């Protein structure tokens, strides 16, 4: 249940942060949008029932920032030096997992949390679009102003990265909210 919950999105990107905040708002959460330069960010996070971490800063969010039982979706994937690894680095999220897992009611790990969900949703959307194209429901060129033309909006055309930025932003946001729904229904990971 997202309705009525306090949600904090840490990160204001057009790909994850802003769309996630808008979709949480649409589902009647009370949303606070923060970023790496927000003053007293830990206080905002401490009040949240739902935290989406997408700031792009390794282990920014600490365990003592979290409200006990909060749902935490860590979208960040950051390399940090680790001499014990053959590659010389390891991947961490925007949350300090070791600390946060002790406090959160549900948390996504990094790696292995949001990433596989992104791939699954990309494949699902690819199959859906392919099926729509085969049945004739979707016309060739609809995303690039070609002969189909339907589906392209002036707003999408003006986005940095063109209309595909909108497609990938929606994909990432849908993936995050699907993961959140699964977490809130009781699945730990």
XYZ file of C-alpha atoms in Angstrom:
189
model
C 0.000 0.000 0.000
C 1.620 3.236 -1.183
C -1.388 5.495 -0.561
C -0.823 7.789 2.408
C 2.825 6.770 2.924
C 5.677 9.242 3.187
C 8.134 8.673 0.359
C 11.558 10.230 -0.132
C 13.292 10.036 -3.486
C 17.000 10.845 -3.219
C 18.097 11.869 -6.702
C 16.558 14.210 -9.243
C 17.538 12.670 -12.565
C 15.128 12.660 -15.507
C 15.623 8.892 -15.838
C 14.797 7.660 -12.295
C 14.386 10.329 -9.613
C 11.850 12.692 -11.160
C 9.655 9.998 -12.771
C 9.680 7.935 -9.551
C 8.618 10.976 -7.534
C 5.804 11.762 -9.968
C 4.521 8.186 -10.015
C 4.634 7.900 -6.221
C 2.696 11.160 -6.047
C 0.154 9.810 -8.534
C -0.323 6.797 -6.236
C -1.144 9.196 -3.370
C 2.138 9.044 -1.460
C 3.408 12.223 0.181
C 6.642 12.725 -1.743
C 9.791 14.638 -0.852
C 12.414 14.937 -3.583
C 15.979 15.308 -2.283
C 19.412 15.282 -3.869
C 23.048 15.209 -2.835
C 23.002 18.929 -2.029
C 19.815 18.927 0.081
C 20.439 20.394 3.527
C 19.816 17.931 6.372
C 18.921 15.132 3.956
C 19.073 12.559 6.745
C 16.126 14.216 8.506
C 13.959 13.892 5.400
C 14.980 10.242 4.937
C 14.331 9.499 8.629
C 10.631 10.369 8.194
C 10.082 8.180 5.121
C 8.139 4.934 4.916
C 9.526 4.477 1.392
C 13.016 5.538 0.261
C 14.204 5.400 -3.338
C 17.957 6.020 -3.508
C 19.090 7.199 -6.933
C 21.656 9.913 -6.202
C 24.687 8.257 -7.782
C 26.818 8.602 -4.629
C 28.260 5.458 -3.043
C 26.754 4.565 0.331
C 25.270 8.034 0.817
C 22.348 6.815 2.930
C 23.268 5.370 6.322
C 21.327 2.947 8.501
C 20.711 5.491 11.254
C 18.973 7.727 8.706
C 16.173 5.186 8.208
C 12.851 4.901 9.930
C 12.634 1.328 11.310
C 10.710 -0.882 8.880
C 11.030 1.469 5.896
C 11.056 0.030 2.374
C 14.334 0.928 0.663
C 14.930 0.666 -3.081
C 18.567 1.268 -3.962
C 18.876 2.162 -7.642
C 22.530 3.235 -7.399
C 25.386 1.204 -8.859
C 28.736 2.696 -7.920
C 32.226 1.193 -8.247
C 34.453 1.591 -5.171
C 38.066 0.506 -4.850
C 38.574 -2.928 -3.318
C 42.053 -4.450 -3.456
C 40.662 -7.849 -2.441
C 38.789 -8.130 -5.762
C 40.484 -9.294 -8.938
C 39.016 -6.312 -10.788
C 40.269 -3.925 -8.106
C 36.743 -2.669 -7.326
C 33.332 -3.785 -6.115
C 29.873 -2.397 -6.752
C 27.899 -0.700 -3.999
C 24.622 1.153 -3.980
C 23.643 4.600 -2.825
C 22.833 3.052 0.577
C 25.229 1.532 3.078
C 23.707 -1.948 2.770
C 25.428 -3.413 5.840
C 23.908 -0.687 8.035
C 20.563 -0.270 6.258
C 19.621 -3.963 6.146
C 19.505 -3.951 9.964
C 16.851 -1.211 10.023
C 14.847 -1.509 6.798
C 11.741 -3.655 6.580
C 12.623 -4.429 2.956
C 15.707 -3.552 0.919
C 17.099 -4.199 -2.553
C 20.707 -5.377 -2.691
C 23.384 -3.978 -5.006
C 24.281 -5.704 -7.220
C 21.369 -8.045 -7.898
C 18.382 -5.909 -6.910
C 17.086 -3.347 -9.358
C 19.440 -4.309 -12.226
C 17.882 -7.699 -13.017
C 14.448 -6.096 -12.774
C 15.531 -3.469 -15.329
C 16.551 -6.225 -17.741
C 13.299 -8.135 -17.180
C 11.181 -5.037 -17.807
C 13.207 -4.105 -20.900
C 12.661 -7.585 -22.335
C 8.963 -7.484 -21.441
C 8.508 -4.105 -23.117
C 10.474 -5.266 -26.164
C 8.180 -8.273 -26.543
C 5.076 -6.084 -26.032
C 6.194 -3.551 -28.646
C 7.200 -6.335 -31.050
C 3.762 -7.888 -30.696
C 2.064 -4.547 -31.284
C 4.201 -3.989 -34.382
C 3.436 -7.461 -35.775
C -0.326 -7.016 -35.271
C -0.227 -3.581 -36.936
C -1.265 -1.751 -33.751
C 2.072 0.088 -33.818
C 3.270 1.653 -37.055
C 6.855 1.830 -38.242
C 8.616 5.061 -37.312
C 6.192 6.077 -34.569
C 9.014 7.152 -32.225
C 11.123 9.050 -34.715
C 8.563 11.037 -36.692
C 8.554 8.565 -39.572
C 5.534 7.542 -41.636
C 3.646 6.190 -38.594
C 3.916 9.448 -36.719
C 1.430 8.349 -34.035
C 2.802 8.353 -30.533
C 5.356 11.103 -30.969
C 4.686 14.189 -28.924
C 6.304 17.596 -29.184
C 7.259 17.331 -25.502
C 9.007 13.989 -26.022
C 10.773 15.311 -29.112
C 12.284 18.188 -27.118
C 13.654 16.022 -24.304
C 17.433 15.667 -23.996
C 18.050 12.388 -25.781
C 14.840 12.732 -27.769
C 11.706 10.641 -27.272
C 13.737 7.588 -26.282
C 14.673 9.357 -23.018
C 10.965 9.282 -22.190
C 10.730 5.581 -23.051
C 13.716 4.615 -20.903
C 12.596 6.904 -18.074
C 9.194 5.230 -18.043
C 10.851 1.826 -18.161
C 13.113 2.565 -15.199
C 10.290 4.085 -13.177
C 7.943 1.198 -13.873
C 10.661 -1.192 -12.781
C 11.230 0.706 -9.536
C 7.530 0.814 -8.680
C 7.091 -2.886 -9.497
C 9.953 -3.693 -7.140
C 8.414 -1.454 -4.463
C 5.060 -3.194 -4.801
C 6.710 -6.592 -4.400
C 8.625 -5.359 -1.344
C 5.527 -3.929 0.303
C 3.661 -7.209 -0.269
C 6.198 -8.957 1.949
C 9.059 -10.105 -0.241
C 12.357 -9.151 1.471
C 14.383 -8.787 -1.750
